[in-house]
């Protein structure tokens, strides 16, 4: 699998009922845990004071990432994602023992 840096911004349309938003957010939590358990969601952060997320996600390629991984998130229809493919850096301290 390849690693991708993904910046996600969620913009819920104003006409969506609060109950629907709450239902999807709860389902989003469950789905994120499932994706983490399968190794698709590696790490996830939220910049201080912002409502966007930055994460390391894994998939075979960007198409699979967008359809089979991110596309399965309940909030995906309201999300905008900026995807950056990553490759190992020779000086990455995480690769040296």
mmCIF file of N, CA and C in Angstrom:
data_model
loop_
_atom_site.group_PDB
_atom_site.id
_atom_site.type_symbol
_atom_site.label_atom_id
_atom_site.label_comp_id
_atom_site.label_asym_id
_atom_site.label_seq_id
_atom_site.Cartn_x
_atom_site.Cartn_y
_atom_site.Cartn_z
ATOM 1 N N UNK A 1 0.834 -1.189 0.000
ATOM 2 C CA UNK A 1 0.000 0.000 0.000
ATOM 3 C C UNK A 1 0.876 1.250 0.000
ATOM 4 N N UNK A 2 0.347 2.297 -0.556
ATOM 5 C CA UNK A 2 1.036 3.582 -0.605
ATOM 6 C C UNK A 2 0.442 4.513 0.453
ATOM 7 N N UNK A 3 1.270 5.458 0.887
ATOM 8 C CA UNK A 3 0.821 6.449 1.862
ATOM 9 C C UNK A 3 0.405 7.725 1.141
ATOM 10 N N UNK A 4 -0.633 8.371 1.704
ATOM 11 C CA UNK A 4 -1.128 9.632 1.175
ATOM 12 C C UNK A 4 -1.382 10.593 2.328
ATOM 13 N N UNK A 5 -0.941 11.828 2.158
ATOM 14 C CA UNK A 5 -1.303 12.900 3.077
ATOM 15 C C UNK A 5 -2.629 13.448 2.571
ATOM 16 N N UNK A 6 -3.642 13.450 3.434
ATOM 17 C CA UNK A 6 -4.965 13.897 3.008
ATOM 18 C C UNK A 6 -5.439 15.004 3.945
ATOM 19 N N UNK A 7 -5.767 16.142 3.357
ATOM 20 C CA UNK A 7 -6.353 17.254 4.100
ATOM 21 C C UNK A 7 -7.832 17.298 3.753
ATOM 22 N N UNK A 8 -8.672 17.162 4.774
ATOM 23 C CA UNK A 8 -10.114 17.085 4.553
ATOM 24 C C UNK A 8 -10.808 18.265 5.223
ATOM 25 N N UNK A 9 -11.668 18.908 4.454
ATOM 26 C CA UNK A 9 -12.536 19.954 4.981
ATOM 27 C C UNK A 9 -13.968 19.503 4.749
ATOM 28 N N UNK A 10 -14.779 19.575 5.798
ATOM 29 C CA UNK A 10 -16.175 19.182 5.698
ATOM 30 C C UNK A 10 -17.042 20.429 5.724
ATOM 31 N N UNK A 11 -17.914 20.531 4.759
ATOM 32 C CA UNK A 11 -18.827 21.668 4.657
ATOM 33 C C UNK A 11 -20.245 21.119 4.530
ATOM 34 N N UNK A 12 -20.957 21.085 5.653
ATOM 35 C CA UNK A 12 -22.318 20.553 5.678
ATOM 36 C C UNK A 12 -23.273 21.607 5.126
ATOM 37 N N UNK A 13 -24.083 21.237 4.135
ATOM 38 C CA UNK A 13 -25.058 22.204 3.616
ATOM 39 C C UNK A 13 -26.004 22.683 4.712
ATOM 40 N N UNK A 14 -26.387 23.942 4.644
ATOM 41 C CA UNK A 14 -27.215 24.539 5.690
ATOM 42 C C UNK A 14 -28.598 23.906 5.805
ATOM 43 N N UNK A 15 -29.080 23.322 4.718
ATOM 44 C CA UNK A 15 -30.433 22.771 4.744
ATOM 45 C C UNK A 15 -30.513 21.335 5.281
ATOM 46 N N UNK A 16 -29.387 20.783 5.705
ATOM 47 C CA UNK A 16 -29.394 19.421 6.247
ATOM 48 C C UNK A 16 -29.840 19.472 7.706
ATOM 49 N N UNK A 17 -30.841 18.658 8.068
ATOM 50 C CA UNK A 17 -31.316 18.647 9.456
ATOM 51 C C UNK A 17 -30.215 18.212 10.432
ATOM 52 N N UNK A 18 -30.217 18.809 11.613
ATOM 53 C CA UNK A 18 -29.211 18.509 12.637
ATOM 54 C C UNK A 18 -29.182 17.020 12.975
ATOM 55 N N UNK A 19 -30.346 16.376 12.964
ATOM 56 C CA UNK A 19 -30.405 14.943 13.281
ATOM 57 C C UNK A 19 -29.620 14.120 12.252
ATOM 58 N N UNK A 20 -29.698 14.522 10.988
ATOM 59 C CA UNK A 20 -28.956 13.832 9.932
ATOM 60 C C UNK A 20 -27.461 14.033 10.098
ATOM 61 N N UNK A 21 -27.069 15.238 10.446
ATOM 62 C CA UNK A 21 -25.647 15.529 10.681
ATOM 63 C C UNK A 21 -25.148 14.698 11.861
ATOM 64 N N UNK A 22 -25.896 14.667 12.952
ATOM 65 C CA UNK A 22 -25.500 13.888 14.129
ATOM 66 C C UNK A 22 -25.386 12.402 13.795
ATOM 67 N N UNK A 23 -26.338 11.884 13.019
ATOM 68 C CA UNK A 23 -26.321 10.468 12.643
ATOM 69 C C UNK A 23 -25.072 10.153 11.821
ATOM 70 N N UNK A 24 -24.776 11.013 10.869
ATOM 71 C CA UNK A 24 -23.601 10.777 10.018
ATOM 72 C C UNK A 24 -22.297 10.928 10.801
ATOM 73 N N UNK A 25 -22.250 11.881 11.708
ATOM 74 C CA UNK A 25 -21.020 12.053 12.513
ATOM 75 C C UNK A 25 -20.765 10.821 13.384
ATOM 76 N N UNK A 26 -21.826 10.272 13.966
ATOM 77 C CA UNK A 26 -21.679 9.049 14.770
ATOM 78 C C UNK A 26 -21.199 7.893 13.891
ATOM 79 N N UNK A 27 -21.784 7.768 12.710
ATOM 80 C CA UNK A 27 -21.375 6.713 11.778
ATOM 81 C C UNK A 27 -19.945 6.939 11.296
ATOM 82 N N UNK A 28 -19.545 8.192 11.185
ATOM 83 C CA UNK A 28 -18.179 8.539 10.763
ATOM 84 C C UNK A 28 -17.159 8.017 11.777
ATOM 85 N N UNK A 29 -17.481 8.158 13.058
ATOM 86 C CA UNK A 29 -16.596 7.662 14.111
ATOM 87 C C UNK A 29 -16.408 6.154 13.984
ATOM 88 N N UNK A 30 -17.504 5.449 13.776
ATOM 89 C CA UNK A 30 -17.442 3.994 13.624
ATOM 90 C C UNK A 30 -16.612 3.619 12.401
ATOM 91 N N UNK A 31 -16.864 4.288 11.280
ATOM 92 C CA UNK A 31 -16.152 3.959 10.044
ATOM 93 C C UNK A 31 -14.670 4.278 10.153
ATOM 94 N N UNK A 32 -14.312 5.377 10.792
ATOM 95 C CA UNK A 32 -12.897 5.721 10.970
ATOM 96 C C UNK A 32 -12.184 4.643 11.778
ATOM 97 N N UNK A 33 -12.832 4.114 12.802
ATOM 98 C CA UNK A 33 -12.235 3.033 13.596
ATOM 99 C C UNK A 33 -12.038 1.777 12.751
ATOM 100 N N UNK A 34 -13.014 1.483 11.900
ATOM 101 C CA UNK A 34 -12.890 0.320 11.014
ATOM 102 C C UNK A 34 -11.732 0.496 10.041
ATOM 103 N N UNK A 35 -11.605 1.680 9.464
ATOM 104 C CA UNK A 35 -10.520 1.942 8.520
ATOM 105 C C UNK A 35 -9.161 1.913 9.218
ATOM 106 N N UNK A 36 -9.103 2.373 10.448
ATOM 107 C CA UNK A 36 -7.860 2.300 11.215
ATOM 108 C C UNK A 36 -7.497 0.839 11.502
ATOM 109 N N UNK A 37 -8.482 0.036 11.845
ATOM 110 C CA UNK A 37 -8.245 -1.377 12.165
ATOM 111 C C UNK A 37 -7.724 -2.146 10.957
ATOM 112 N N UNK A 38 -8.096 -1.721 9.756
ATOM 113 C CA UNK A 38 -7.640 -2.404 8.544
ATOM 114 C C UNK A 38 -6.381 -1.771 7.955
ATOM 115 N N UNK A 39 -5.830 -0.755 8.633
ATOM 116 C CA UNK A 39 -4.596 -0.127 8.182
ATOM 117 C C UNK A 39 -4.776 0.945 7.128
ATOM 118 N N UNK A 40 -5.995 1.293 6.792
ATOM 119 C CA UNK A 40 -6.241 2.315 5.770
ATOM 120 C C UNK A 40 -6.091 3.727 6.326
ATOM 121 N N UNK A 41 -6.470 3.929 7.564
ATOM 122 C CA UNK A 41 -6.276 5.208 8.253
ATOM 123 C C UNK A 41 -5.156 4.996 9.256
ATOM 124 N N UNK A 42 -4.008 5.627 8.983
ATOM 125 C CA UNK A 42 -2.836 5.414 9.822
ATOM 126 C C UNK A 42 -2.747 6.422 10.959
ATOM 127 N N UNK A 43 -2.908 7.702 10.643
ATOM 128 C CA UNK A 43 -2.860 8.764 11.659
ATOM 129 C C UNK A 43 -3.817 9.858 11.242
ATOM 130 N N UNK A 44 -4.320 10.615 12.246
ATOM 131 C CA UNK A 44 -5.259 11.685 11.962
ATOM 132 C C UNK A 44 -5.077 12.799 12.978
ATOM 133 N N UNK A 45 -5.005 14.035 12.482
ATOM 134 C CA UNK A 45 -4.844 15.208 13.336
ATOM 135 C C UNK A 45 -5.868 16.267 12.954
ATOM 136 N N UNK A 46 -6.102 17.168 13.891
ATOM 137 C CA UNK A 46 -6.911 18.361 13.620
ATOM 138 C C UNK A 46 -6.066 19.563 14.028
ATOM 139 N N UNK A 47 -5.795 20.474 13.088
ATOM 140 C CA UNK A 47 -5.050 21.681 13.450
ATOM 141 C C UNK A 47 -5.803 22.455 14.539
ATOM 142 N N UNK A 48 -5.071 22.979 15.486
ATOM 143 C CA UNK A 48 -5.666 23.712 16.603
ATOM 144 C C UNK A 48 -6.534 24.843 16.077
ATOM 145 N N UNK A 49 -7.763 24.891 16.569
ATOM 146 C CA UNK A 49 -8.685 25.954 16.215
ATOM 147 C C UNK A 49 -9.341 25.822 14.853
ATOM 148 N N UNK A 50 -9.129 24.704 14.181
ATOM 149 C CA UNK A 50 -9.704 24.519 12.850
ATOM 150 C C UNK A 50 -10.631 23.311 12.829
ATOM 151 N N UNK A 51 -11.511 23.283 11.848
ATOM 152 C CA UNK A 51 -12.436 22.161 11.718
ATOM 153 C C UNK A 51 -12.101 21.311 10.499
ATOM 154 N N UNK A 52 -10.834 21.218 10.191
ATOM 155 C CA UNK A 52 -10.406 20.341 9.116
ATOM 156 C C UNK A 52 -9.489 19.283 9.712
ATOM 157 N N UNK A 53 -9.239 18.248 8.964
ATOM 158 C CA UNK A 53 -8.352 17.201 9.461
ATOM 159 C C UNK A 53 -7.214 16.974 8.479
ATOM 160 N N UNK A 54 -6.129 16.480 9.030
ATOM 161 C CA UNK A 54 -4.950 16.127 8.242
ATOM 162 C C UNK A 54 -4.578 14.722 8.671
ATOM 163 N N UNK A 55 -4.453 13.839 7.702
ATOM 164 C CA UNK A 55 -4.165 12.462 8.063
ATOM 165 C C UNK A 55 -3.274 11.754 7.074
ATOM 166 N N UNK A 56 -2.748 10.634 7.534
ATOM 167 C CA UNK A 56 -2.007 9.712 6.694
ATOM 168 C C UNK A 56 -2.943 8.540 6.431
ATOM 169 N N UNK A 57 -3.276 8.352 5.181
ATOM 170 C CA UNK A 57 -4.178 7.294 4.739
ATOM 171 C C UNK A 57 -3.409 6.370 3.812
ATOM 172 N N UNK A 58 -3.874 5.115 3.696
ATOM 173 C CA UNK A 58 -3.164 4.141 2.867
ATOM 174 C C UNK A 58 -4.119 3.454 1.897
ATOM 175 N N UNK A 59 -3.617 3.280 0.670
ATOM 176 C CA UNK A 59 -4.376 2.589 -0.371
ATOM 177 C C UNK A 59 -3.401 2.173 -1.471
ATOM 178 N N UNK A 60 -3.872 1.343 -2.372
ATOM 179 C CA UNK A 60 -3.028 0.898 -3.487
ATOM 180 C C UNK A 60 -2.674 2.053 -4.407
ATOM 181 N N UNK A 61 -3.632 2.955 -4.620
ATOM 182 C CA UNK A 61 -3.403 4.124 -5.462
ATOM 183 C C UNK A 61 -4.441 5.181 -5.105
ATOM 184 N N UNK A 62 -4.332 6.350 -5.721
ATOM 185 C CA UNK A 62 -5.234 7.441 -5.370
ATOM 186 C C UNK A 62 -6.680 7.137 -5.740
ATOM 187 N N UNK A 63 -6.886 6.445 -6.832
ATOM 188 C CA UNK A 63 -8.260 6.097 -7.226
ATOM 189 C C UNK A 63 -8.916 5.220 -6.162
ATOM 190 N N UNK A 64 -8.191 4.211 -5.696
ATOM 191 C CA UNK A 64 -8.731 3.352 -4.639
ATOM 192 C C UNK A 64 -8.957 4.146 -3.356
ATOM 193 N N UNK A 65 -8.025 5.025 -3.039
ATOM 194 C CA UNK A 65 -8.168 5.856 -1.844
ATOM 195 C C UNK A 65 -9.471 6.649 -1.892
ATOM 196 N N UNK A 66 -9.731 7.281 -3.026
ATOM 197 C CA UNK A 66 -10.919 8.136 -3.137
ATOM 198 C C UNK A 66 -12.222 7.341 -3.170
ATOM 199 N N UNK A 67 -12.225 6.177 -3.794
ATOM 200 C CA UNK A 67 -13.483 5.424 -3.919
ATOM 201 C C UNK A 67 -13.699 4.434 -2.791
ATOM 202 N N UNK A 68 -12.697 3.587 -2.529
ATOM 203 C CA UNK A 68 -12.877 2.475 -1.595
ATOM 204 C C UNK A 68 -12.528 2.800 -0.144
ATOM 205 N N UNK A 69 -11.894 3.929 0.069
ATOM 206 C CA UNK A 69 -11.512 4.303 1.442
ATOM 207 C C UNK A 69 -12.264 5.579 1.830
ATOM 208 N N UNK A 70 -11.834 6.712 1.317
ATOM 209 C CA UNK A 70 -12.491 7.976 1.669
ATOM 210 C C UNK A 70 -13.960 7.972 1.249
ATOM 211 N N UNK A 71 -14.245 7.382 0.119
ATOM 212 C CA UNK A 71 -15.614 7.346 -0.397
ATOM 213 C C UNK A 71 -16.583 6.571 0.469
ATOM 214 N N UNK A 72 -16.059 5.808 1.425
ATOM 215 C CA UNK A 72 -16.934 5.046 2.330
ATOM 216 C C UNK A 72 -17.267 5.814 3.604
ATOM 217 N N UNK A 73 -16.702 7.007 3.751
ATOM 218 C CA UNK A 73 -16.993 7.814 4.932
ATOM 219 C C UNK A 73 -18.397 8.409 4.824
ATOM 220 N N UNK A 74 -19.196 8.317 5.876
ATOM 221 C CA UNK A 74 -20.562 8.851 5.821
ATOM 222 C C UNK A 74 -20.642 10.349 5.511
ATOM 223 N N UNK A 75 -19.614 11.105 5.864
ATOM 224 C CA UNK A 75 -19.614 12.543 5.588
ATOM 225 C C UNK A 75 -18.987 12.886 4.236
ATOM 226 N N UNK A 76 -18.524 11.883 3.515
ATOM 227 C CA UNK A 76 -17.806 12.105 2.260
ATOM 228 C C UNK A 76 -18.547 13.014 1.281
ATOM 229 N N UNK A 77 -19.867 12.896 1.134
ATOM 230 C CA UNK A 77 -20.536 13.787 0.184
ATOM 231 C C UNK A 77 -20.359 15.273 0.494
ATOM 232 N N UNK A 78 -20.009 15.591 1.724
ATOM 233 C CA UNK A 78 -19.841 16.986 2.141
ATOM 234 C C UNK A 78 -18.370 17.362 2.315
ATOM 235 N N UNK A 79 -17.480 16.469 1.933
ATOM 236 C CA UNK A 79 -16.055 16.689 2.143
ATOM 237 C C UNK A 79 -15.346 17.120 0.872
ATOM 238 N N UNK A 80 -14.315 17.925 1.082
ATOM 239 C CA UNK A 80 -13.355 18.260 0.040
ATOM 240 C C UNK A 80 -12.013 17.725 0.520
ATOM 241 N N UNK A 81 -11.340 16.969 -0.327
ATOM 242 C CA UNK A 81 -10.065 16.373 0.075
ATOM 243 C C UNK A 81 -8.954 16.804 -0.865
ATOM 244 N N UNK A 82 -7.850 17.210 -0.275
ATOM 245 C CA UNK A 82 -6.624 17.480 -1.027
ATOM 246 C C UNK A 82 -5.704 16.309 -0.724
ATOM 247 N N UNK A 83 -5.375 15.548 -1.758
ATOM 248 C CA UNK A 83 -4.586 14.324 -1.598
ATOM 249 C C UNK A 83 -3.193 14.536 -2.164
ATOM 250 N N UNK A 84 -2.198 14.209 -1.349
ATOM 251 C CA UNK A 84 -0.804 14.295 -1.777
ATOM 252 C C UNK A 84 -0.159 12.919 -1.606
ATOM 253 N N UNK A 85 0.245 12.279 -2.704
ATOM 254 C CA UNK A 85 0.951 10.998 -2.578
ATOM 255 C C UNK A 85 2.297 11.220 -1.890
ATOM 256 N N UNK A 86 2.677 10.258 -1.062
ATOM 257 C CA UNK A 86 3.942 10.354 -0.328
ATOM 258 C C UNK A 86 4.873 9.210 -0.730
ATOM 259 N N UNK A 87 6.156 9.462 -0.601
ATOM 260 C CA UNK A 87 7.139 8.406 -0.792
ATOM 261 C C UNK A 87 8.155 8.520 0.334
ATOM 262 N N UNK A 88 8.831 7.435 0.653
ATOM 263 C CA UNK A 88 9.804 7.478 1.754
ATOM 264 C C UNK A 88 10.934 8.477 1.474
ATOM 265 N N UNK A 89 11.385 9.120 2.521
ATOM 266 C CA UNK A 89 12.533 10.034 2.432
ATOM 267 C C UNK A 89 13.738 9.279 2.980
ATOM 268 N N UNK A 90 14.892 9.401 2.353
ATOM 269 C CA UNK A 90 16.068 8.656 2.827
ATOM 270 C C UNK A 90 16.513 9.046 4.237
ATOM 271 N N UNK A 91 16.126 10.233 4.716
ATOM 272 C CA UNK A 91 16.511 10.667 6.057
ATOM 273 C C UNK A 91 15.402 10.514 7.079
ATOM 274 N N UNK A 92 14.348 9.785 6.750
ATOM 275 C CA UNK A 92 13.249 9.576 7.678
ATOM 276 C C UNK A 92 13.748 8.818 8.915
ATOM 277 N N UNK A 93 13.704 9.441 10.087
ATOM 278 C CA UNK A 93 14.196 8.762 11.289
ATOM 279 C C UNK A 93 13.361 7.529 11.656
ATOM 280 N N UNK A 94 12.161 7.440 11.153
ATOM 281 C CA UNK A 94 11.318 6.289 11.446
ATOM 282 C C UNK A 94 11.731 5.027 10.712
ATOM 283 N N UNK A 95 12.624 5.145 9.744
ATOM 284 C CA UNK A 95 13.046 3.977 8.989
ATOM 285 C C UNK A 95 14.397 3.443 9.444
ATOM 286 N N UNK A 96 14.974 4.065 10.441
ATOM 287 C CA UNK A 96 16.300 3.628 10.938
ATOM 288 C C UNK A 96 16.143 3.041 12.327
ATOM 289 N N UNK A 97 16.836 1.954 12.552
ATOM 290 C CA UNK A 97 16.778 1.324 13.890
ATOM 291 C C UNK A 97 18.055 1.516 14.633
#
